[in-house]
């Protein structure tokens, strides 16, 4: 099985995807029709694949799902227990990486960022992490990222990400923001396709935390979902929209609330995803702007699409010599053709 040869131009952005579960595979599918970006590198827990001429997403997914690792891909696959570290060193044409990784434990994303810094790598990194505390860890690395020549875009999925940016734009109508309320509905046909994402969500439930969710076996997750009829109802989540909107000067973080429902047995969304921004205008009137995502767009589309839009924006910043840490509330994504 050989990698598809893609005619990559000097202007095309060469992309790597770290993590090749449900989100990573969705990212590969999103990239397939793009002319401005090409998938050239990908890694999972057991191996990685790299081809500077481009990887065939369909072949990558077939190898991963049938044999358990991209390391079995021929040519370009390498089995490794240090797949991220080795890929960073080998993949010398990657302009930017989408970190489609579960932040389990809660320090994981910051640890990955440190690997890129330690390797002397320069380029753009994009994540779609959720927790406020995870973003705070990355903020502590802001100076190191800047010194390393890395442009890091954090919280760039759906929420935080797309809805955070929408809230930032909507806030412009007001002299004072009273509240930002984000409500999401996610439907997936089979939770096993998004094991890590579901475990992260379980970590937000009462009586659970990230470590407890990470330690759960698949059987224990199945038992929990059986009790809830496949639904995860999440309220007042620790969600990075709050710190991102606070950093952007929109409102204090305690005015931001995030919650929603995840249906792990049905691809149809259990409710519409939206953000409501309530504030006072300069005339003294109280009003609410509501931005609602189409029910037909999947979680994968709403996460991966914005992530690559922010990656393109990050590449633009990087090429202008602007490094450091940025959030979805600070920079507008750019549409990727």
Coordinates of C-alpha atoms in Angstrom, one line a residue:
X1 CA 0.0 0.0 0.0
X2 CA 1.6 3.2 -1.1
X3 CA 1.0 6.8 -0.1
X4 CA -0.9 9.0 -2.6
X5 CA 1.4 11.4 -4.4
X6 CA 0.2 15.0 -4.0
X7 CA 1.7 17.8 -6.1
X8 CA 2.5 20.2 -3.2
X9 CA 3.5 23.7 -4.1
X10 CA 5.6 26.1 -2.1
X11 CA 2.5 28.0 -1.0
X12 CA 0.7 24.9 0.2
X13 CA 0.6 24.4 3.9
X14 CA 2.0 21.0 4.9
X15 CA 0.0 19.7 7.9
X16 CA 0.6 17.0 10.5
X17 CA -2.1 15.5 12.7
X18 CA -1.2 14.2 16.2
X19 CA -3.7 11.7 17.4
X20 CA -5.6 9.4 14.9
X21 CA -8.7 8.4 16.8
X22 CA -12.1 9.7 15.9
X23 CA -11.0 13.4 15.8
X24 CA -7.7 12.8 14.1
X25 CA -9.4 10.7 11.3
X26 CA -12.1 13.4 10.9
X27 CA -9.3 16.0 10.5
X28 CA -7.8 13.8 7.8
X29 CA -11.1 13.7 6.0
X30 CA -11.6 17.4 6.3
X31 CA -8.2 18.0 4.7
X32 CA -8.8 15.7 1.8
X33 CA -10.5 18.2 -0.6
X34 CA -8.4 21.2 0.5
X35 CA -6.1 22.7 -2.1
X36 CA -4.3 25.0 0.3
X37 CA -3.3 22.2 2.8
X38 CA -1.9 18.7 2.5
X39 CA -1.7 16.0 5.1
X40 CA 2.0 14.9 5.2
X41 CA 2.4 13.5 8.7
X42 CA 0.3 11.8 11.4
X43 CA 1.0 10.0 14.6
X44 CA -0.8 7.7 17.1
X45 CA 0.3 6.0 20.3
X46 CA 2.1 3.2 18.6
X47 CA 3.6 4.8 15.5
X48 CA 3.6 7.5 12.9
X49 CA 3.6 8.0 9.1
X50 CA 5.4 10.7 7.1
X51 CA 5.6 11.4 3.4
X52 CA 6.7 14.8 2.3
X53 CA 4.7 14.3 -1.0
X54 CA 1.5 13.7 1.0
X55 CA -0.3 10.9 2.8
X56 CA -3.5 9.3 1.5
X57 CA -6.1 9.8 4.3
X58 CA -8.2 6.8 3.2
X59 CA -5.1 4.5 3.3
X60 CA -4.1 5.9 6.7
X61 CA -7.5 5.3 8.2
X62 CA -7.7 1.7 6.7
X63 CA -4.3 0.9 8.2
X64 CA -5.1 2.4 11.6
X65 CA -8.5 0.8 11.9
X66 CA -7.4 -2.7 10.6
X67 CA -3.9 -2.9 12.2
X68 CA -4.0 -0.5 15.1
X69 CA -1.3 2.0 14.1
X70 CA -0.1 4.2 11.3
X71 CA 3.3 2.7 11.8
X72 CA 2.2 -0.2 9.5
X73 CA 1.7 2.1 6.6
X74 CA 4.0 1.4 3.6
X75 CA 5.9 3.4 2.7
X76 CA 6.4 6.0 5.4
X77 CA 5.2 4.2 8.5
X78 CA 7.3 3.6 11.6
X79 CA 6.3 1.8 14.7
X80 CA 7.4 3.6 17.8
X81 CA 6.5 4.1 21.5
X82 CA 7.8 7.7 21.2
X83 CA 5.9 8.6 18.1
X84 CA 5.4 12.3 18.7
X85 CA 9.0 12.9 19.6
X86 CA 10.4 10.9 16.7
X87 CA 8.0 12.5 14.2
X88 CA 8.9 16.0 15.2
X89 CA 12.6 15.2 14.4
X90 CA 11.9 13.4 11.1
X91 CA 9.1 15.4 9.5
X92 CA 11.2 18.4 8.3
X93 CA 8.5 19.8 5.9
X94 CA 5.6 20.2 8.3
X95 CA 4.4 23.8 8.6
X96 CA 1.9 23.2 11.3
X97 CA 0.4 20.4 13.5
X98 CA -3.2 20.0 14.6
X99 CA -3.0 18.4 18.1
X100 CA -6.1 16.1 17.9
X101 CA -5.1 14.6 21.2
X102 CA -7.0 13.9 24.4
X103 CA -5.8 16.1 27.2
X104 CA -5.6 13.1 29.5
X105 CA -4.1 13.7 32.0
X106 CA -4.8 17.4 32.2
X107 CA -1.1 18.3 31.8
X108 CA -0.8 16.4 28.5
X109 CA -1.1 19.2 26.0
X110 CA 1.4 21.4 27.8
X111 CA 3.8 18.4 27.9
X112 CA 3.4 18.0 24.2
X113 CA 4.1 21.7 23.7
X114 CA 7.3 21.3 25.8
X115 CA 8.4 18.4 23.4
X116 CA 8.2 20.8 20.5
X117 CA 10.2 23.5 22.3
X118 CA 12.8 21.0 23.5
X119 CA 13.2 19.7 19.9
X120 CA 14.0 23.1 18.5
X121 CA 11.0 22.8 16.1
X122 CA 9.6 26.0 14.6
X123 CA 6.2 26.4 13.1
X124 CA 2.5 26.5 14.1
X125 CA 0.6 24.4 16.6
X126 CA -3.2 24.3 17.0
X127 CA -5.3 22.5 19.6
X128 CA -8.9 22.2 20.5
X129 CA -8.6 21.7 24.2
X130 CA -11.5 22.4 26.5
X131 CA -10.4 23.0 30.1
X132 CA -9.6 26.4 31.6
X133 CA -6.7 24.9 33.6
X134 CA -5.2 23.4 30.5
X135 CA -5.1 26.8 28.8
X136 CA -3.6 28.3 31.9
X137 CA -0.7 25.8 31.7
X138 CA -0.1 26.9 28.1
X139 CA -0.2 30.5 29.1
X140 CA 2.7 29.8 31.5
X141 CA 4.7 28.6 28.4
X142 CA 3.9 31.8 26.4
X143 CA 7.4 33.3 26.7
X144 CA 9.1 30.0 26.0
X145 CA 6.9 29.4 22.9
X146 CA 7.7 32.9 21.6
X147 CA 11.5 32.4 22.2
X148 CA 11.3 29.0 20.4
X149 CA 9.7 30.5 17.3
X150 CA 6.4 28.7 17.7
X151 CA 3.1 30.2 17.0
X152 CA 0.6 28.3 19.2
X153 CA -3.2 28.7 18.6
X154 CA -5.1 27.3 21.6
X155 CA -8.8 26.6 22.2
X156 CA -9.5 26.5 18.4
X157 CA -12.3 23.9 18.0
X158 CA -16.0 24.4 18.4
X159 CA -16.2 25.4 22.0
X160 CA -13.9 26.8 22.9
X161 CA -13.1 28.1 19.4
X162 CA -15.9 28.8 16.9
X163 CA -18.4 29.9 19.5
X164 CA -15.8 31.9 21.5
X165 CA -15.0 33.8 18.3
X166 CA -18.7 34.4 17.7
X167 CA -19.2 35.7 21.2
X168 CA -16.3 38.0 20.7
X169 CA -17.9 39.5 17.6
X170 CA -21.3 39.6 19.1
X171 CA -20.0 41.5 22.2
X172 CA -19.1 44.5 20.0
X173 CA -22.8 45.7 20.1
X174 CA -22.6 46.3 23.8
X175 CA -21.1 48.7 26.3
X176 CA -21.2 46.0 29.0
X177 CA -21.5 42.3 28.8
X178 CA -23.8 40.7 31.4
X179 CA -23.4 37.1 30.4
X180 CA -22.2 34.6 27.8
X181 CA -24.0 31.3 27.8
X182 CA -22.8 28.5 25.5
X183 CA -25.1 25.5 25.1
X184 CA -24.0 22.5 22.9
X185 CA -25.5 19.4 21.6
X186 CA -23.4 16.6 20.3
X187 CA -24.6 13.4 18.6
X188 CA -22.3 10.5 17.7
X189 CA -23.4 7.1 16.4
X190 CA -20.9 5.1 18.5
X191 CA -19.0 6.4 21.5
X192 CA -16.0 4.0 20.8
X193 CA -15.1 6.2 17.8
X194 CA -14.4 9.1 20.2
X195 CA -13.3 7.2 23.3
X196 CA -10.9 9.9 24.5
X197 CA -13.3 12.8 23.9
X198 CA -16.1 11.0 25.8
X199 CA -13.8 10.3 28.7
X200 CA -12.9 14.0 28.8
X201 CA -16.6 14.8 28.9
X202 CA -17.2 12.2 31.7
X203 CA -14.5 14.1 33.7
X204 CA -16.9 17.1 33.9
X205 CA -19.7 15.0 35.5
X206 CA -20.4 15.4 39.3
X207 CA -18.3 12.9 41.2
X208 CA -15.7 12.6 38.4
X209 CA -12.5 14.3 37.4
X210 CA -10.0 13.9 34.6
X211 CA -7.9 11.3 36.4
X212 CA -10.9 9.2 37.3
X213 CA -12.3 9.3 33.8
X214 CA -8.9 8.4 32.3
X215 CA -8.6 5.4 34.5
X216 CA -12.0 4.0 33.5
X217 CA -12.1 0.8 31.5
X218 CA -14.2 0.6 28.4
X219 CA -16.6 -1.7 30.3
X220 CA -17.0 0.9 33.1
X221 CA -17.7 3.6 30.5
X222 CA -20.3 1.3 28.9
X223 CA -21.9 0.7 32.3
X224 CA -22.1 4.5 32.9
X225 CA -23.7 5.1 29.5
X226 CA -26.1 2.3 30.1
X227 CA -27.3 4.1 33.3
X228 CA -27.7 7.4 31.5
X229 CA -29.3 5.9 28.4
X230 CA -26.3 7.0 26.4
X231 CA -26.7 10.7 27.4
X232 CA -24.1 12.8 29.2
X233 CA -25.7 16.0 30.6
X234 CA -23.0 18.5 31.4
X235 CA -23.5 21.7 33.4
X236 CA -21.3 24.6 34.5
X237 CA -18.3 23.0 32.9
X238 CA -14.7 24.1 33.5
X239 CA -14.4 25.4 29.9
X240 CA -11.7 27.6 28.5
X241 CA -14.2 29.9 26.8
X242 CA -14.2 31.7 30.1
X243 CA -10.5 32.5 30.3
X244 CA -10.3 33.2 26.6
X245 CA -13.1 35.8 26.7
X246 CA -11.6 37.3 29.9
X247 CA -8.1 37.6 28.2
X248 CA -9.8 39.3 25.2
X249 CA -11.4 41.9 27.5
X250 CA -14.9 40.8 26.8
X251 CA -16.1 40.0 30.3
X252 CA -14.9 38.4 33.6
X253 CA -14.8 34.6 33.4
X254 CA -17.5 34.2 36.1
X255 CA -20.0 35.6 33.5
X256 CA -19.4 32.8 31.1
X257 CA -21.2 29.5 31.5
X258 CA -20.9 26.3 29.3
X259 CA -23.0 23.2 29.3
X260 CA -24.7 20.8 27.0
X261 CA -25.8 17.2 26.2
X262 CA -23.8 14.5 24.4
X263 CA -25.7 11.6 22.9
X264 CA -23.4 8.7 22.5
X265 CA -25.9 6.5 20.6
X266 CA -27.4 8.8 18.0
X267 CA -25.7 10.9 15.4
X268 CA -28.5 13.4 15.5
X269 CA -27.8 16.3 17.9
X270 CA -30.0 16.2 21.0
X271 CA -30.3 20.0 20.9
X272 CA -29.0 22.9 18.9
X273 CA -25.6 24.3 19.7
X274 CA -25.6 28.1 20.3
X275 CA -24.0 31.0 22.2
X276 CA -26.1 33.7 23.7
X277 CA -24.4 37.0 24.5
X278 CA -26.4 39.4 26.7
X279 CA -25.4 42.9 27.4
X280 CA -26.3 46.6 27.8
X281 CA -26.0 48.9 24.8
X282 CA -24.8 52.4 24.9
X283 CA -28.4 53.6 25.0
X284 CA -29.0 51.6 28.1
X285 CA -31.0 48.8 26.5
X286 CA -30.6 45.1 27.5
X287 CA -30.4 42.7 24.6
X288 CA -29.3 39.2 23.6
X289 CA -27.5 38.1 20.5
X290 CA -27.8 34.4 19.7
X291 CA -25.6 32.5 17.2
X292 CA -26.7 29.0 16.4
X293 CA -24.9 26.3 14.6
X294 CA -26.7 24.3 12.0
X295 CA -27.9 21.0 13.3
X296 CA -26.6 19.2 10.2
X297 CA -23.0 20.1 11.0
X298 CA -21.3 17.4 13.0
X299 CA -19.0 17.8 16.0
X300 CA -16.1 16.8 13.7
X301 CA -17.0 19.5 11.1
X302 CA -17.4 22.2 13.8
X303 CA -14.1 21.2 15.5
X304 CA -11.8 20.4 12.6
X305 CA -12.9 23.1 10.2
X306 CA -12.2 26.0 12.6
X307 CA -9.0 24.3 13.8
X308 CA -7.6 24.4 10.3
X309 CA -8.9 27.9 9.8
X310 CA -6.9 28.9 12.8
X311 CA -3.9 26.9 11.6
X312 CA -4.0 29.0 8.4
X313 CA -4.2 32.2 10.4
X314 CA -1.3 31.0 12.6
X315 CA 0.8 30.3 9.5
X316 CA 0.2 33.9 8.4
X317 CA 1.3 35.2 11.8
X318 CA 4.3 32.8 11.8
X319 CA 5.4 34.0 8.3
X320 CA 5.3 37.6 9.6
X321 CA 7.6 36.6 12.5
X322 CA 4.9 36.7 15.2
X323 CA 5.3 33.9 17.7
X324 CA 3.8 33.0 21.1
X325 CA 0.4 31.9 22.3
X326 CA -2.9 33.1 20.9
X327 CA -6.5 32.1 21.4
X328 CA -9.6 31.9 19.3
X329 CA -10.9 35.1 20.9
X330 CA -7.8 37.0 19.7
X331 CA -7.4 36.0 16.1
X332 CA -9.9 35.4 13.4
X333 CA -9.6 32.1 11.5
X334 CA -9.0 32.1 7.7
X335 CA -11.1 30.0 5.4
X336 CA -9.1 27.2 3.8
X337 CA -10.0 26.4 0.2

